[in-house]
Amino acid sequence: MTYEEAKKMLAKCGQEHVLAFWKQLDKKQRAALLAQIATLEPKSLAQCEATLRRGAEVPDSSKGKAPKVAVLKGKALKDAVDAGEKELRAGRVAALLVAGGQGSRLGYDGPKGCYAIGPATDAPLFYFHARKILARSLRYGKPIPFYIMTSEANDAATKKCFEDFNYFGLAKENVFFFTQGMWPGMTKDGKIILERPDRIFMSPDGHGGLLAALKRSGALADMKKRGIKSVFFFQVDNPLVEIADPAFIGYHVLQGSEYSLKLCAKRDPYEKVGIPMKFGDVHRMVEYTEMTKEQCERLDKSGKLYFLYGSPAIHVFDRAFLDKEASKAMPLHLAFKKIPTVAPDGKVVKPSEPNGYKFEKFIFDILPNAKKAAFLAFDQKDEFSPVKNAEGADSPATCRADMQAKWRRMLAAAGVAIDEKLVVEIDPAYALDTADILARGICLGAE
Ligand code: UTP
């Protein structure tokens, strides 16, 4: 993009101020700024401004009903597992990880997936995800291609981590990295914020940026070429997740669902998780901030919470559904943040109060578009313990304890007793579950 082209495009969008410091920039700075401007799309800028003008939409959730949530047992569980295993054996399942977040609460300097979580080995979060995928691929004799969304800020470091660990044993041709989009920050009157005279403040476009990125990068086309039908979606911060769990895949397929969600019972009525609700024939995720006190505390006839189940963002998508959704615009969510800006004299100002908006898209906003959605309950202690905060709840300490408790349960079920004082860690590619431990016939971790 040339200076003239940039000027024309910005003028059309009412954003000429982005070039205000052009005269004082050197050649390299000018090239970098033009490259950033080239990524801006007038249509997207108009959507940001429109969202700011009318405020983010907070739909009325007062008429929402609890969705039907399956708890699989006995024959229903066996049928689901059989159907899921059939898909895995046919190579129709992919794993899709969103790992483009900034991890600001954890305060770790690097991609969150590189964070050392292994209780005994300090293995990174990516290790546990990749080794589970490897284990399932080997078990079912077909690769589970692994698609990983990064952001501009952590793409190189993520790829380096995979290189350093030799792709954790996965074949390189089955790992596909792609980068999510970035949106500019704006003032409340819709003006793009410069964080330096030569740079626009940009931030990742949220996990909902996934759809556009899947399409742009060719990942969706790659899935189609490989004959993928079901796409298992998960987040980087939860090493307990049962990736490509046959029961979940199978339930999704048997239900003819386009978008399936694993749900777990809330730990308390006000837990900060999204709650799927039913509005007529359509399902929508209601954020905890949209719930009234009455809704949070409402009980059903048996005395349990009426809106019992929350979403830990473990999904299965029909690949064709993702394809269809990838071309549609998604709603934007606003976050009011402290964003560095440039004063008229070119000096950088670090605000002490929030001064501008970041824009994000959320993947669950496509839930209402699913012709058929399915919901499956699972036990939180077995599959969900995210690393969100540096300390306290949902921190590395709680996660390591939960990982070890799960491995101890697996071992106990195989008849292996482990001294309480020993640190326990199991490589998922060595033993994914109790059946693997029994098959190995070895007493792990004990002298
Ligand atoms: P979170 O909402 O926990 O955000 O992301 P975060 O950026 O990781 O952490 P904080 O809020 O700054 O502390 C949930 C999942 O969505 C991914 C994250 O990598 C994580 O797997 N994500 C989030 C993206 O891939 N892109 C984004 O723009 C935001």
Short mmCIF file of N, CA and C in Angstrom, two decimals, residues 244-310:
data_model
loop_
_atom_site.label_atom_id
_atom_site.label_comp_id
_atom_site.label_asym_id
_atom_site.label_seq_id
_atom_site.Cartn_x
_atom_site.Cartn_y
_atom_site.Cartn_z
N ALA A 244 -10.82 -34.76 21.78
CA ALA A 244 -11.43 -35.75 20.87
C ALA A 244 -12.00 -36.94 21.62
N ASP A 245 -12.61 -36.66 22.76
CA ASP A 245 -13.26 -37.68 23.58
C ASP A 245 -14.33 -38.42 22.74
N PRO A 246 -14.18 -39.74 22.58
CA PRO A 246 -15.10 -40.47 21.70
C PRO A 246 -16.57 -40.30 22.09
N ALA A 247 -16.87 -40.26 23.40
CA ALA A 247 -18.27 -40.14 23.82
C ALA A 247 -18.87 -38.82 23.32
N PHE A 248 -18.09 -37.76 23.43
CA PHE A 248 -18.58 -36.43 23.01
C PHE A 248 -18.72 -36.36 21.49
N ILE A 249 -17.70 -36.85 20.79
CA ILE A 249 -17.76 -36.86 19.33
C ILE A 249 -18.97 -37.69 18.88
N GLY A 250 -19.11 -38.86 19.49
CA GLY A 250 -20.18 -39.77 19.11
C GLY A 250 -21.55 -39.18 19.40
N TYR A 251 -21.70 -38.55 20.56
CA TYR A 251 -22.99 -37.94 20.90
C TYR A 251 -23.34 -36.85 19.88
N HIS A 252 -22.35 -36.05 19.55
CA HIS A 252 -22.52 -34.98 18.56
C HIS A 252 -23.00 -35.56 17.22
N VAL A 253 -22.35 -36.62 16.78
CA VAL A 253 -22.70 -37.21 15.48
C VAL A 253 -24.09 -37.85 15.54
N LEU A 254 -24.36 -38.60 16.61
CA LEU A 254 -25.66 -39.28 16.71
C LEU A 254 -26.81 -38.28 16.79
N GLN A 255 -26.55 -37.13 17.40
CA GLN A 255 -27.59 -36.10 17.52
C GLN A 255 -27.78 -35.32 16.21
N GLY A 256 -26.88 -35.50 15.25
CA GLY A 256 -26.93 -34.70 14.01
C GLY A 256 -26.72 -33.23 14.32
N SER A 257 -25.86 -32.97 15.31
CA SER A 257 -25.68 -31.60 15.78
C SER A 257 -24.68 -30.83 14.92
N GLU A 258 -24.87 -29.50 14.85
CA GLU A 258 -23.90 -28.66 14.16
C GLU A 258 -22.91 -28.05 15.16
N TYR A 259 -23.40 -27.87 16.39
CA TYR A 259 -22.56 -27.23 17.42
C TYR A 259 -22.92 -27.91 18.76
N SER A 260 -21.96 -28.67 19.30
CA SER A 260 -22.22 -29.36 20.57
C SER A 260 -21.32 -28.79 21.66
N LEU A 261 -21.88 -28.74 22.87
CA LEU A 261 -21.13 -28.14 23.99
C LEU A 261 -21.07 -29.11 25.16
N LYS A 262 -19.88 -29.24 25.74
CA LYS A 262 -19.77 -29.96 27.01
C LYS A 262 -20.03 -28.94 28.10
N LEU A 263 -20.83 -29.33 29.07
CA LEU A 263 -21.19 -28.41 30.14
C LEU A 263 -20.91 -29.04 31.49
N CYS A 264 -20.54 -28.22 32.46
CA CYS A 264 -20.38 -28.79 33.80
C CYS A 264 -21.18 -27.97 34.81
N ALA A 265 -21.55 -28.64 35.89
CA ALA A 265 -22.35 -27.98 36.92
C ALA A 265 -21.54 -26.83 37.52
N LYS A 266 -22.19 -25.70 37.70
CA LYS A 266 -21.50 -24.54 38.28
C LYS A 266 -21.06 -24.85 39.70
N ARG A 267 -19.89 -24.30 40.07
CA ARG A 267 -19.38 -24.54 41.42
C ARG A 267 -20.13 -23.69 42.45
N ASP A 268 -20.64 -22.56 42.00
CA ASP A 268 -21.52 -21.76 42.85
C ASP A 268 -22.47 -20.99 41.93
N PRO A 269 -23.60 -20.50 42.46
CA PRO A 269 -24.64 -19.91 41.60
C PRO A 269 -24.14 -18.73 40.76
N TYR A 270 -23.07 -18.09 41.23
CA TYR A 270 -22.60 -16.88 40.53
C TYR A 270 -21.31 -17.11 39.75
N GLU A 271 -20.96 -18.37 39.56
CA GLU A 271 -19.69 -18.66 38.87
C GLU A 271 -19.63 -17.91 37.53
N LYS A 272 -18.42 -17.41 37.24
CA LYS A 272 -18.26 -16.57 36.04
C LYS A 272 -18.06 -17.42 34.79
N VAL A 273 -19.12 -18.11 34.40
CA VAL A 273 -19.08 -18.89 33.16
C VAL A 273 -20.31 -18.54 32.32
N GLY A 274 -20.20 -18.78 31.01
CA GLY A 274 -21.35 -18.57 30.13
C GLY A 274 -22.39 -19.66 30.39
N ILE A 275 -23.68 -19.27 30.30
CA ILE A 275 -24.77 -20.22 30.54
C ILE A 275 -25.58 -20.33 29.24
N PRO A 276 -25.61 -21.54 28.63
CA PRO A 276 -26.44 -21.66 27.43
C PRO A 276 -27.92 -21.68 27.82
N MET A 277 -28.72 -20.92 27.09
CA MET A 277 -30.17 -20.90 27.37
C MET A 277 -30.92 -21.14 26.06
N LYS A 278 -32.17 -21.56 26.24
CA LYS A 278 -33.03 -21.83 25.08
C LYS A 278 -34.07 -20.72 24.96
N PHE A 279 -34.18 -20.17 23.78
CA PHE A 279 -35.20 -19.14 23.51
C PHE A 279 -36.02 -19.68 22.35
N GLY A 280 -37.18 -20.26 22.64
CA GLY A 280 -37.94 -20.93 21.57
C GLY A 280 -37.11 -22.09 21.05
N ASP A 281 -36.85 -22.06 19.71
CA ASP A 281 -36.07 -23.16 19.12
C ASP A 281 -34.57 -22.87 19.08
N VAL A 282 -34.22 -21.68 19.54
CA VAL A 282 -32.84 -21.25 19.36
C VAL A 282 -32.09 -21.23 20.69
N HIS A 283 -30.82 -21.63 20.63
CA HIS A 283 -30.00 -21.56 21.85
C HIS A 283 -29.04 -20.37 21.74
N ARG A 284 -28.75 -19.79 22.87
CA ARG A 284 -27.79 -18.69 22.90
C ARG A 284 -27.01 -18.76 24.21
N MET A 285 -25.74 -18.35 24.14
CA MET A 285 -24.94 -18.32 25.36
C MET A 285 -25.20 -16.98 26.06
N VAL A 286 -25.57 -17.08 27.31
CA VAL A 286 -25.81 -15.86 28.10
C VAL A 286 -24.61 -15.67 29.03
N GLU A 287 -24.00 -14.52 28.94
CA GLU A 287 -22.82 -14.28 29.78
C GLU A 287 -23.25 -14.07 31.23
N TYR A 288 -22.34 -14.41 32.15
CA TYR A 288 -22.71 -14.31 33.57
C TYR A 288 -23.07 -12.87 33.95
N THR A 289 -22.49 -11.93 33.22
CA THR A 289 -22.79 -10.51 33.50
C THR A 289 -24.23 -10.14 33.12
N GLU A 290 -24.84 -10.95 32.25
CA GLU A 290 -26.21 -10.65 31.81
C GLU A 290 -27.25 -11.31 32.71
N MET A 291 -26.80 -12.17 33.61
CA MET A 291 -27.76 -12.93 34.44
C MET A 291 -28.22 -12.07 35.62
N THR A 292 -29.52 -12.12 35.90
CA THR A 292 -30.01 -11.43 37.10
C THR A 292 -29.73 -12.33 38.31
N LYS A 293 -29.82 -11.72 39.51
CA LYS A 293 -29.62 -12.47 40.75
C LYS A 293 -30.65 -13.61 40.82
N GLU A 294 -31.90 -13.30 40.41
CA GLU A 294 -32.98 -14.30 40.46
C GLU A 294 -32.65 -15.47 39.55
N GLN A 295 -32.13 -15.17 38.37
CA GLN A 295 -31.78 -16.26 37.45
C GLN A 295 -30.66 -17.12 38.03
N CYS A 296 -29.66 -16.45 38.61
CA CYS A 296 -28.53 -17.21 39.18
C CYS A 296 -29.01 -18.14 40.29
N GLU A 297 -29.96 -17.65 41.09
CA GLU A 297 -30.34 -18.40 42.30
C GLU A 297 -31.55 -19.31 42.10
N ARG A 298 -32.20 -19.21 40.93
CA ARG A 298 -33.43 -19.99 40.69
C ARG A 298 -33.19 -21.50 40.87
N LEU A 299 -34.14 -22.16 41.56
CA LEU A 299 -34.02 -23.60 41.80
C LEU A 299 -35.08 -24.35 40.98
N ASP A 300 -34.79 -25.59 40.62
CA ASP A 300 -35.81 -26.41 39.96
C ASP A 300 -36.61 -27.17 41.03
N LYS A 301 -37.53 -28.03 40.57
CA LYS A 301 -38.42 -28.72 41.52
C LYS A 301 -37.65 -29.57 42.52
N SER A 302 -36.50 -30.10 42.07
CA SER A 302 -35.74 -30.97 42.97
C SER A 302 -34.81 -30.19 43.89
N GLY A 303 -34.84 -28.86 43.78
CA GLY A 303 -34.02 -28.05 44.67
C GLY A 303 -32.62 -27.77 44.14
N LYS A 304 -32.36 -28.21 42.89
CA LYS A 304 -31.05 -27.93 42.28
C LYS A 304 -31.13 -26.61 41.52
N LEU A 305 -29.99 -26.01 41.21
CA LEU A 305 -30.01 -24.78 40.42
C LEU A 305 -30.70 -25.04 39.09
N TYR A 306 -31.62 -24.16 38.69
CA TYR A 306 -32.31 -24.33 37.41
C TYR A 306 -31.32 -24.14 36.26
N PHE A 307 -30.52 -23.07 36.34
CA PHE A 307 -29.46 -22.87 35.35
C PHE A 307 -28.18 -23.47 35.94
N LEU A 308 -28.17 -24.78 35.95
CA LEU A 308 -27.09 -25.49 36.65
C LEU A 308 -25.80 -25.51 35.85
N TYR A 309 -25.94 -25.60 34.52
CA TYR A 309 -24.76 -25.90 33.71
C TYR A 309 -24.13 -24.67 33.05
N GLY A 310 -22.80 -24.61 33.18
CA GLY A 310 -22.04 -23.54 32.53
C GLY A 310 -21.12 -24.13 31.48
#
